[in-house]
């Protein structure tokens, strides 16, 4: 059959990695790196790493520097491996929108192309969930389904300081028209600067309820600039969440949810929360090598297909081992504003 000669792992891997990445907001704040031929990734975290450089005389030796990194951990890369199947009888049916008399159309080709897009969507969505957890919670929790039970595999903890999780109360709540929004954001901007060796807050991400009180607040109504929004270089779904600039910050709203392994809806950012973050901090997405004997080298996503005889069917598999990481553990401040 045609899929045997054309759809080798090398071809499918090339195709799936060339498909457009479905960027969303939190992925936007992380820079993807080239995949590495490793199973374990090095996690470096820095907190208040800046120190003064001593001035020396013409006769003194050089000064040994310890560098910024205060903690180095080694983390096993997570492994995601979605699989989809097609029954042979289904492939012989006319595909929607195609003529059965057109010799140029091959239903197997179309089915596998659709499959690659579906695998890419699954993996990109998982990367967005992990990026959101890293930014919002300061850690990533990874789960598996074993014999019908949800089991936590492990947690990747970025050691965010406890002072970077804030719960406002009383007159400080943003629902109070007399609260000081400018002062609040400046206070936590200074905290980010102190704990990241000078990186300043660049973005404020708001949950649904937080955005409602924010845009109505006296500190914001007259100063939110939504006329000069440049979304030319943003992915469509990212640009749609940008509401303007205020007090030197890009203002975003995020009201999306996803389902966890138990089927419960989870918010990427809870409705009553705001997240202040430094977009210039060193936040990246590492990719380890997929675990498959047919994977010939490092790849962000590896894909292959195989055939089985009984029941007759064709299956496709995609595997990716991404892990979002941030070097500056104090790059975000999570604020409960309601």
mmCIF file of C-alpha atoms in Angstrom:
data_model
loop_
_atom_site.group_PDB
_atom_site.id
_atom_site.type_symbol
_atom_site.label_atom_id
_atom_site.label_comp_id
_atom_site.label_asym_id
_atom_site.label_seq_id
_atom_site.Cartn_x
_atom_site.Cartn_y
_atom_site.Cartn_z
ATOM 1 C CA UNK A 1 0.000 0.000 0.000
ATOM 2 C CA UNK A 2 1.001 3.628 -0.509
ATOM 3 C CA UNK A 3 1.394 4.410 3.189
ATOM 4 C CA UNK A 4 4.063 1.716 3.525
ATOM 5 C CA UNK A 5 6.395 3.356 1.033
ATOM 6 C CA UNK A 6 5.677 7.022 1.758
ATOM 7 C CA UNK A 7 4.871 7.355 5.438
ATOM 8 C CA UNK A 8 8.126 6.354 7.087
ATOM 9 C CA UNK A 9 8.954 7.698 10.578
ATOM 10 C CA UNK A 10 11.416 10.130 8.990
ATOM 11 C CA UNK A 11 8.728 11.573 6.698
ATOM 12 C CA UNK A 12 6.035 11.761 9.372
ATOM 13 C CA UNK A 13 8.427 13.334 11.875
ATOM 14 C CA UNK A 14 9.403 15.962 9.319
ATOM 15 C CA UNK A 15 5.775 16.697 8.500
ATOM 16 C CA UNK A 16 4.549 17.044 12.085
ATOM 17 C CA UNK A 17 7.439 19.357 13.049
ATOM 18 C CA UNK A 18 6.724 21.599 10.052
ATOM 19 C CA UNK A 19 3.084 22.055 11.010
ATOM 20 C CA UNK A 20 2.346 25.489 12.539
ATOM 21 C CA UNK A 21 2.701 25.573 16.304
ATOM 22 C CA UNK A 22 -0.601 26.354 18.026
ATOM 23 C CA UNK A 23 0.860 29.051 20.279
ATOM 24 C CA UNK A 24 -1.266 30.316 23.134
ATOM 25 C CA UNK A 25 -0.624 32.989 25.738
ATOM 26 C CA UNK A 26 1.595 31.262 28.291
ATOM 27 C CA UNK A 27 3.630 29.440 25.627
ATOM 28 C CA UNK A 28 4.258 32.939 24.213
ATOM 29 C CA UNK A 29 6.399 33.767 27.270
ATOM 30 C CA UNK A 30 8.711 30.741 26.801
ATOM 31 C CA UNK A 31 11.402 30.309 24.143
ATOM 32 C CA UNK A 32 11.627 26.809 22.605
ATOM 33 C CA UNK A 33 15.139 25.356 22.402
ATOM 34 C CA UNK A 34 16.526 22.740 20.057
ATOM 35 C CA UNK A 35 15.912 19.129 21.186
ATOM 36 C CA UNK A 36 18.715 17.349 23.037
ATOM 37 C CA UNK A 37 19.801 13.670 22.931
ATOM 38 C CA UNK A 38 19.157 13.222 26.657
ATOM 39 C CA UNK A 39 16.602 11.674 28.992
ATOM 40 C CA UNK A 40 17.264 13.963 31.977
ATOM 41 C CA UNK A 41 17.255 17.761 31.783
ATOM 42 C CA UNK A 42 19.266 20.182 33.910
ATOM 43 C CA UNK A 43 17.123 22.683 35.811
ATOM 44 C CA UNK A 44 18.967 25.795 37.003
ATOM 45 C CA UNK A 45 17.199 28.314 39.242
ATOM 46 C CA UNK A 46 18.538 31.669 40.380
ATOM 47 C CA UNK A 47 17.297 33.940 43.170
ATOM 48 C CA UNK A 48 18.864 37.294 43.991
ATOM 49 C CA UNK A 49 21.997 36.244 42.152
ATOM 50 C CA UNK A 50 23.411 39.696 41.382
ATOM 51 C CA UNK A 51 26.450 40.825 43.344
ATOM 52 C CA UNK A 52 28.960 43.636 43.056
ATOM 53 C CA UNK A 53 32.142 43.171 41.030
ATOM 54 C CA UNK A 54 35.222 44.229 43.033
ATOM 55 C CA UNK A 55 37.576 46.839 41.587
ATOM 56 C CA UNK A 56 41.168 45.527 41.659
ATOM 57 C CA UNK A 57 44.622 47.074 41.327
ATOM 58 C CA UNK A 58 46.936 46.692 38.343
ATOM 59 C CA UNK A 59 48.902 44.030 40.212
ATOM 60 C CA UNK A 60 46.048 41.868 41.501
ATOM 61 C CA UNK A 61 44.873 38.588 39.997
ATOM 62 C CA UNK A 62 41.478 38.135 38.441
ATOM 63 C CA UNK A 63 38.453 37.691 40.671
ATOM 64 C CA UNK A 64 36.868 34.250 40.710
ATOM 65 C CA UNK A 65 33.108 34.496 40.161
ATOM 66 C CA UNK A 66 30.559 31.982 41.415
ATOM 67 C CA UNK A 67 27.905 32.994 38.887
ATOM 68 C CA UNK A 68 24.209 33.550 39.449
ATOM 69 C CA UNK A 69 22.973 29.989 39.777
ATOM 70 C CA UNK A 70 22.143 29.024 43.327
ATOM 71 C CA UNK A 71 20.512 25.667 42.667
ATOM 72 C CA UNK A 72 20.907 22.937 40.041
ATOM 73 C CA UNK A 73 18.513 20.004 39.826
ATOM 74 C CA UNK A 74 18.155 17.183 37.324
ATOM 75 C CA UNK A 75 14.644 16.436 36.113
ATOM 76 C CA UNK A 76 13.474 13.480 34.069
ATOM 77 C CA UNK A 77 11.743 14.798 30.975
ATOM 78 C CA UNK A 78 8.004 14.022 30.839
ATOM 79 C CA UNK A 79 6.802 11.801 28.022
ATOM 80 C CA UNK A 80 3.622 12.350 26.019
ATOM 81 C CA UNK A 81 2.632 9.762 23.407
ATOM 82 C CA UNK A 82 -0.844 10.173 21.861
ATOM 83 C CA UNK A 83 -2.012 7.356 19.550
ATOM 84 C CA UNK A 84 -4.844 7.255 17.045
ATOM 85 C CA UNK A 85 -6.249 4.403 15.024
ATOM 86 C CA UNK A 86 -8.041 4.002 11.690
ATOM 87 C CA UNK A 87 -9.876 0.862 10.732
ATOM 88 C CA UNK A 88 -9.159 -0.353 7.205
ATOM 89 C CA UNK A 89 -12.874 -0.408 6.316
ATOM 90 C CA UNK A 90 -13.166 3.294 7.173
ATOM 91 C CA UNK A 91 -10.276 4.178 4.888
ATOM 92 C CA UNK A 92 -12.059 2.654 1.912
ATOM 93 C CA UNK A 93 -15.033 4.969 2.368
ATOM 94 C CA UNK A 94 -15.275 8.215 0.446
ATOM 95 C CA UNK A 95 -13.781 11.050 2.477
ATOM 96 C CA UNK A 96 -15.990 14.075 3.074
ATOM 97 C CA UNK A 97 -15.640 16.640 0.282
ATOM 98 C CA UNK A 98 -13.845 14.356 -2.197
ATOM 99 C CA UNK A 99 -14.967 12.566 -5.345
ATOM 100 C CA UNK A 100 -14.440 8.779 -5.391
ATOM 101 C CA UNK A 101 -13.580 9.109 -9.104
ATOM 102 C CA UNK A 102 -10.634 11.489 -8.585
ATOM 103 C CA UNK A 103 -7.423 9.379 -8.898
ATOM 104 C CA UNK A 104 -5.336 12.084 -7.223
ATOM 105 C CA UNK A 105 -7.060 11.672 -3.875
ATOM 106 C CA UNK A 106 -5.795 8.982 -1.535
ATOM 107 C CA UNK A 107 -7.925 8.521 1.603
ATOM 108 C CA UNK A 108 -4.972 7.132 3.559
ATOM 109 C CA UNK A 109 -2.899 10.240 2.842
ATOM 110 C CA UNK A 110 -5.693 12.537 3.941
ATOM 111 C CA UNK A 111 -6.460 10.524 7.079
ATOM 112 C CA UNK A 112 -2.829 10.484 8.232
ATOM 113 C CA UNK A 113 -2.399 14.216 7.452
ATOM 114 C CA UNK A 114 -5.424 14.949 9.648
ATOM 115 C CA UNK A 115 -3.942 12.661 12.281
ATOM 116 C CA UNK A 116 -0.662 14.602 12.378
ATOM 117 C CA UNK A 117 -2.580 17.837 12.924
ATOM 118 C CA UNK A 118 -4.576 16.241 15.747
ATOM 119 C CA UNK A 119 -1.387 14.946 17.428
ATOM 120 C CA UNK A 120 0.179 18.389 17.116
ATOM 121 C CA UNK A 121 -2.872 20.003 18.724
ATOM 122 C CA UNK A 122 -2.713 17.556 21.663
ATOM 123 C CA UNK A 123 0.978 18.161 22.306
ATOM 124 C CA UNK A 124 0.839 21.950 21.887
ATOM 125 C CA UNK A 125 -2.089 22.107 24.312
ATOM 126 C CA UNK A 126 -0.113 20.102 26.880
ATOM 127 C CA UNK A 127 2.847 22.459 26.487
ATOM 128 C CA UNK A 128 0.518 25.424 27.108
ATOM 129 C CA UNK A 129 -0.821 23.763 30.266
ATOM 130 C CA UNK A 130 2.719 23.179 31.580
ATOM 131 C CA UNK A 131 3.797 26.745 30.710
ATOM 132 C CA UNK A 132 0.739 28.059 32.569
ATOM 133 C CA UNK A 133 1.549 25.944 35.630
ATOM 134 C CA UNK A 134 5.177 27.094 35.605
ATOM 135 C CA UNK A 135 4.190 30.767 35.409
ATOM 136 C CA UNK A 136 1.062 30.790 37.598
ATOM 137 C CA UNK A 137 1.959 28.177 40.246
ATOM 138 C CA UNK A 138 5.752 28.132 40.122
ATOM 139 C CA UNK A 139 5.739 24.374 39.574
ATOM 140 C CA UNK A 140 4.527 21.688 37.141
ATOM 141 C CA UNK A 141 2.521 18.710 38.385
ATOM 142 C CA UNK A 142 2.596 15.652 36.113
ATOM 143 C CA UNK A 143 0.046 12.822 36.349
ATOM 144 C CA UNK A 144 -0.531 9.407 34.788
ATOM 145 C CA UNK A 145 -3.570 7.134 34.516
ATOM 146 C CA UNK A 146 -2.771 3.688 35.984
ATOM 147 C CA UNK A 147 -5.494 1.023 36.076
ATOM 148 C CA UNK A 148 -8.171 3.686 35.883
ATOM 149 C CA UNK A 149 -6.694 5.746 38.733
ATOM 150 C CA UNK A 150 -5.040 9.164 38.425
ATOM 151 C CA UNK A 151 -1.575 9.008 39.970
ATOM 152 C CA UNK A 152 0.864 11.905 40.371
ATOM 153 C CA UNK A 153 4.174 10.993 38.749
ATOM 154 C CA UNK A 154 6.253 13.873 40.062
ATOM 155 C CA UNK A 155 6.400 17.642 40.517
ATOM 156 C CA UNK A 156 8.916 19.989 38.907
ATOM 157 C CA UNK A 157 9.334 22.734 41.516
ATOM 158 C CA UNK A 158 10.943 26.014 40.439
ATOM 159 C CA UNK A 159 11.308 27.198 44.068
ATOM 160 C CA UNK A 160 9.300 30.389 43.659
ATOM 161 C CA UNK A 161 9.556 32.424 46.892
ATOM 162 C CA UNK A 162 6.461 32.406 49.094
ATOM 163 C CA UNK A 163 6.425 36.214 48.976
ATOM 164 C CA UNK A 164 5.491 35.994 45.281
ATOM 165 C CA UNK A 165 2.015 34.627 46.094
ATOM 166 C CA UNK A 166 -0.156 37.454 47.432
ATOM 167 C CA UNK A 167 -3.743 37.536 48.720
ATOM 168 C CA UNK A 168 -5.151 41.066 48.931
ATOM 169 C CA UNK A 169 -7.744 41.888 51.572
ATOM 170 C CA UNK A 170 -9.869 44.734 52.848
ATOM 171 C CA UNK A 171 -9.373 48.119 51.221
ATOM 172 C CA UNK A 172 -6.594 46.752 48.993
ATOM 173 C CA UNK A 173 -9.007 44.597 46.968
ATOM 174 C CA UNK A 174 -9.347 45.802 43.390
ATOM 175 C CA UNK A 175 -13.132 45.859 43.757
ATOM 176 C CA UNK A 176 -12.642 48.857 46.065
ATOM 177 C CA UNK A 177 -12.580 52.034 43.894
ATOM 178 C CA UNK A 178 -10.218 53.649 46.409
ATOM 179 C CA UNK A 179 -7.606 50.857 46.148
ATOM 180 C CA UNK A 180 -4.221 51.777 44.694
ATOM 181 C CA UNK A 181 -3.700 49.645 41.567
ATOM 182 C CA UNK A 182 -0.665 51.623 40.454
ATOM 183 C CA UNK A 183 0.953 51.247 43.859
ATOM 184 C CA UNK A 184 0.115 47.516 44.017
ATOM 185 C CA UNK A 185 1.689 46.699 40.662
ATOM 186 C CA UNK A 186 4.725 48.879 41.375
ATOM 187 C CA UNK A 187 5.291 47.150 44.727
ATOM 188 C CA UNK A 188 5.356 43.716 43.147
ATOM 189 C CA UNK A 189 7.311 44.928 40.144
ATOM 190 C CA UNK A 190 10.047 45.967 42.580
ATOM 191 C CA UNK A 191 9.857 42.509 44.193
ATOM 192 C CA UNK A 192 10.408 40.878 40.779
ATOM 193 C CA UNK A 193 13.342 43.205 40.115
ATOM 194 C CA UNK A 194 14.915 42.357 43.457
ATOM 195 C CA UNK A 195 14.573 38.593 43.043
ATOM 196 C CA UNK A 196 15.614 38.353 39.366
ATOM 197 C CA UNK A 197 18.690 40.570 39.377
ATOM 198 C CA UNK A 198 16.950 43.492 37.707
ATOM 199 C CA UNK A 199 14.313 42.078 35.351
ATOM 200 C CA UNK A 200 11.230 44.313 35.377
ATOM 201 C CA UNK A 201 7.599 43.312 35.009
ATOM 202 C CA UNK A 202 6.413 43.632 31.419
ATOM 203 C CA UNK A 203 3.001 41.937 31.415
ATOM 204 C CA UNK A 204 -0.109 41.653 33.564
ATOM 205 C CA UNK A 205 -2.359 38.653 32.883
ATOM 206 C CA UNK A 206 -5.875 38.860 34.319
ATOM 207 C CA UNK A 207 -8.494 36.236 35.026
ATOM 208 C CA UNK A 208 -12.085 36.900 33.951
ATOM 209 C CA UNK A 209 -13.295 38.551 37.176
ATOM 210 C CA UNK A 210 -10.029 40.384 37.741
ATOM 211 C CA UNK A 211 -10.311 41.951 34.259
ATOM 212 C CA UNK A 212 -13.878 43.127 34.951
ATOM 213 C CA UNK A 213 -12.908 45.130 38.069
ATOM 214 C CA UNK A 214 -9.589 46.213 36.566
ATOM 215 C CA UNK A 215 -11.057 47.929 33.508
ATOM 216 C CA UNK A 216 -13.689 49.719 35.643
ATOM 217 C CA UNK A 217 -11.238 50.930 38.287
ATOM 218 C CA UNK A 218 -10.589 54.717 38.464
ATOM 219 C CA UNK A 219 -6.827 54.087 38.174
ATOM 220 C CA UNK A 220 -7.406 52.368 34.828
ATOM 221 C CA UNK A 221 -10.451 53.781 33.014
ATOM 222 C CA UNK A 222 -8.699 56.903 31.731
ATOM 223 C CA UNK A 223 -5.203 55.467 31.286
ATOM 224 C CA UNK A 224 -5.687 52.078 29.586
ATOM 225 C CA UNK A 225 -4.366 52.525 26.042
ATOM 226 C CA UNK A 226 -6.109 50.127 23.679
ATOM 227 C CA UNK A 227 -5.575 52.176 20.515
ATOM 228 C CA UNK A 228 -1.962 51.291 19.787
ATOM 229 C CA UNK A 229 -2.088 47.513 20.030
ATOM 230 C CA UNK A 230 0.471 45.889 17.737
ATOM 231 C CA UNK A 231 -0.455 42.231 17.197
ATOM 232 C CA UNK A 232 1.320 41.812 13.864
ATOM 233 C CA UNK A 233 3.886 39.328 15.206
ATOM 234 C CA UNK A 234 1.577 37.507 17.620
ATOM 235 C CA UNK A 235 -0.179 34.220 16.928
ATOM 236 C CA UNK A 236 -3.917 34.865 16.352
ATOM 237 C CA UNK A 237 -5.098 33.238 19.568
ATOM 238 C CA UNK A 238 -2.439 35.166 21.533
ATOM 239 C CA UNK A 239 -3.215 38.533 19.932
ATOM 240 C CA UNK A 240 -6.910 38.141 20.725
ATOM 241 C CA UNK A 241 -6.101 38.204 24.462
ATOM 242 C CA UNK A 242 -4.170 41.509 24.386
ATOM 243 C CA UNK A 243 -6.321 44.385 25.705
ATOM 244 C CA UNK A 244 -3.847 47.253 25.586
ATOM 245 C CA UNK A 245 -1.076 48.878 27.614
ATOM 246 C CA UNK A 246 -1.317 50.395 31.081
ATOM 247 C CA UNK A 247 1.360 51.769 33.405
ATOM 248 C CA UNK A 248 4.076 50.318 31.144
ATOM 249 C CA UNK A 249 2.536 46.830 31.139
ATOM 250 C CA UNK A 250 0.905 44.743 28.416
ATOM 251 C CA UNK A 251 -2.570 43.828 29.675
ATOM 252 C CA UNK A 252 -3.927 40.364 28.819
ATOM 253 C CA UNK A 253 -7.057 38.432 29.763
ATOM 254 C CA UNK A 254 -7.223 34.645 29.941
ATOM 255 C CA UNK A 255 -10.502 32.878 30.598
ATOM 256 C CA UNK A 256 -9.773 29.460 29.030
ATOM 257 C CA UNK A 257 -10.122 26.105 30.774
ATOM 258 C CA UNK A 258 -8.949 22.546 30.165
ATOM 259 C CA UNK A 259 -10.007 19.160 31.529
ATOM 260 C CA UNK A 260 -7.730 17.232 33.854
ATOM 261 C CA UNK A 261 -7.410 13.430 33.759
ATOM 262 C CA UNK A 262 -10.471 13.093 35.997
ATOM 263 C CA UNK A 263 -12.588 15.212 33.650
ATOM 264 C CA UNK A 264 -12.739 18.323 35.858
ATOM 265 C CA UNK A 265 -12.463 21.796 34.365
ATOM 266 C CA UNK A 266 -9.328 23.685 35.358
ATOM 267 C CA UNK A 267 -8.541 27.352 34.684
ATOM 268 C CA UNK A 268 -5.173 28.269 33.251
ATOM 269 C CA UNK A 269 -5.484 31.353 35.501
ATOM 270 C CA UNK A 270 -8.250 31.459 38.116
ATOM 271 C CA UNK A 271 -10.892 34.179 37.507
ATOM 272 C CA UNK A 272 -10.104 36.197 40.666
ATOM 273 C CA UNK A 273 -6.336 36.316 40.095
ATOM 274 C CA UNK A 274 -3.814 38.529 38.335
ATOM 275 C CA UNK A 275 -0.324 37.453 37.306
ATOM 276 C CA UNK A 276 2.482 39.988 37.038
ATOM 277 C CA UNK A 277 5.474 38.674 35.115
ATOM 278 C CA UNK A 278 8.807 39.660 33.591
ATOM 279 C CA UNK A 279 8.805 38.647 29.930
ATOM 280 C CA UNK A 280 12.554 39.280 29.687
ATOM 281 C CA UNK A 281 13.388 36.569 32.240
ATOM 282 C CA UNK A 282 15.070 33.442 30.903
ATOM 283 C CA UNK A 283 12.158 31.055 30.409
ATOM 284 C CA UNK A 284 12.590 28.248 27.883
ATOM 285 C CA UNK A 285 11.087 24.972 26.691
ATOM 286 C CA UNK A 286 13.568 22.090 26.637
ATOM 287 C CA UNK A 287 12.941 18.951 24.560
ATOM 288 C CA UNK A 288 14.471 15.582 25.439
ATOM 289 C CA UNK A 289 14.842 12.741 22.948
ATOM 290 C CA UNK A 290 11.726 10.567 22.405
ATOM 291 C CA UNK A 291 11.961 6.988 23.660
ATOM 292 C CA UNK A 292 11.359 4.902 20.537
ATOM 293 C CA UNK A 293 13.683 2.478 18.764
ATOM 294 C CA UNK A 294 12.761 4.032 15.416
ATOM 295 C CA UNK A 295 13.622 7.555 16.545
ATOM 296 C CA UNK A 296 17.025 8.150 14.964
ATOM 297 C CA UNK A 297 17.907 11.360 16.806
ATOM 298 C CA UNK A 298 16.624 14.278 18.885
ATOM 299 C CA UNK A 299 13.281 15.703 17.736
ATOM 300 C CA UNK A 300 10.731 18.038 19.266
ATOM 301 C CA UNK A 301 8.033 15.623 18.089
ATOM 302 C CA UNK A 302 8.622 12.119 16.734
ATOM 303 C CA UNK A 303 5.875 10.488 14.665
ATOM 304 C CA UNK A 304 5.371 7.070 13.108
ATOM 305 C CA UNK A 305 2.600 4.811 11.830
ATOM 306 C CA UNK A 306 2.143 1.060 11.903
ATOM 307 C CA UNK A 307 -0.273 -1.569 10.606
ATOM 308 C CA UNK A 308 -1.827 -4.508 12.404
ATOM 309 C CA UNK A 309 -3.599 -7.474 10.842
ATOM 310 C CA UNK A 310 -6.412 -8.420 13.223
ATOM 311 C CA UNK A 311 -8.405 -6.318 13.552
ATOM 312 C CA UNK A 312 -7.085 -4.735 10.402
ATOM 313 C CA UNK A 313 -6.076 -1.155 11.029
ATOM 314 C CA UNK A 314 -3.521 1.606 10.662
ATOM 315 C CA UNK A 315 -2.327 3.538 13.708
ATOM 316 C CA UNK A 316 -0.297 6.710 14.128
ATOM 317 C CA UNK A 317 1.732 7.702 17.162
ATOM 318 C CA UNK A 318 3.417 10.979 18.053
ATOM 319 C CA UNK A 319 5.822 11.365 20.962
ATOM 320 C CA UNK A 320 7.214 14.526 22.505
ATOM 321 C CA UNK A 321 9.183 15.195 25.696
ATOM 322 C CA UNK A 322 8.889 18.939 26.373
ATOM 323 C CA UNK A 323 9.561 20.649 29.686
ATOM 324 C CA UNK A 324 9.075 24.408 30.233
ATOM 325 C CA UNK A 325 11.679 25.796 32.627
ATOM 326 C CA UNK A 326 12.592 29.175 34.044
ATOM 327 C CA UNK A 327 15.974 30.152 35.368
ATOM 328 C CA UNK A 328 14.617 33.061 37.424
ATOM 329 C CA UNK A 329 12.280 31.561 39.995
ATOM 330 C CA UNK A 330 11.041 35.013 41.063
ATOM 331 C CA UNK A 331 9.923 36.134 37.591
ATOM 332 C CA UNK A 332 6.183 36.117 38.423
ATOM 333 C CA UNK A 333 3.940 37.347 41.220
ATOM 334 C CA UNK A 334 0.488 35.751 41.573
ATOM 335 C CA UNK A 335 -2.057 38.111 43.169
ATOM 336 C CA UNK A 336 -5.571 37.308 44.384
ATOM 337 C CA UNK A 337 -7.250 40.640 43.733
ATOM 338 C CA UNK A 338 -10.877 39.758 44.649
#
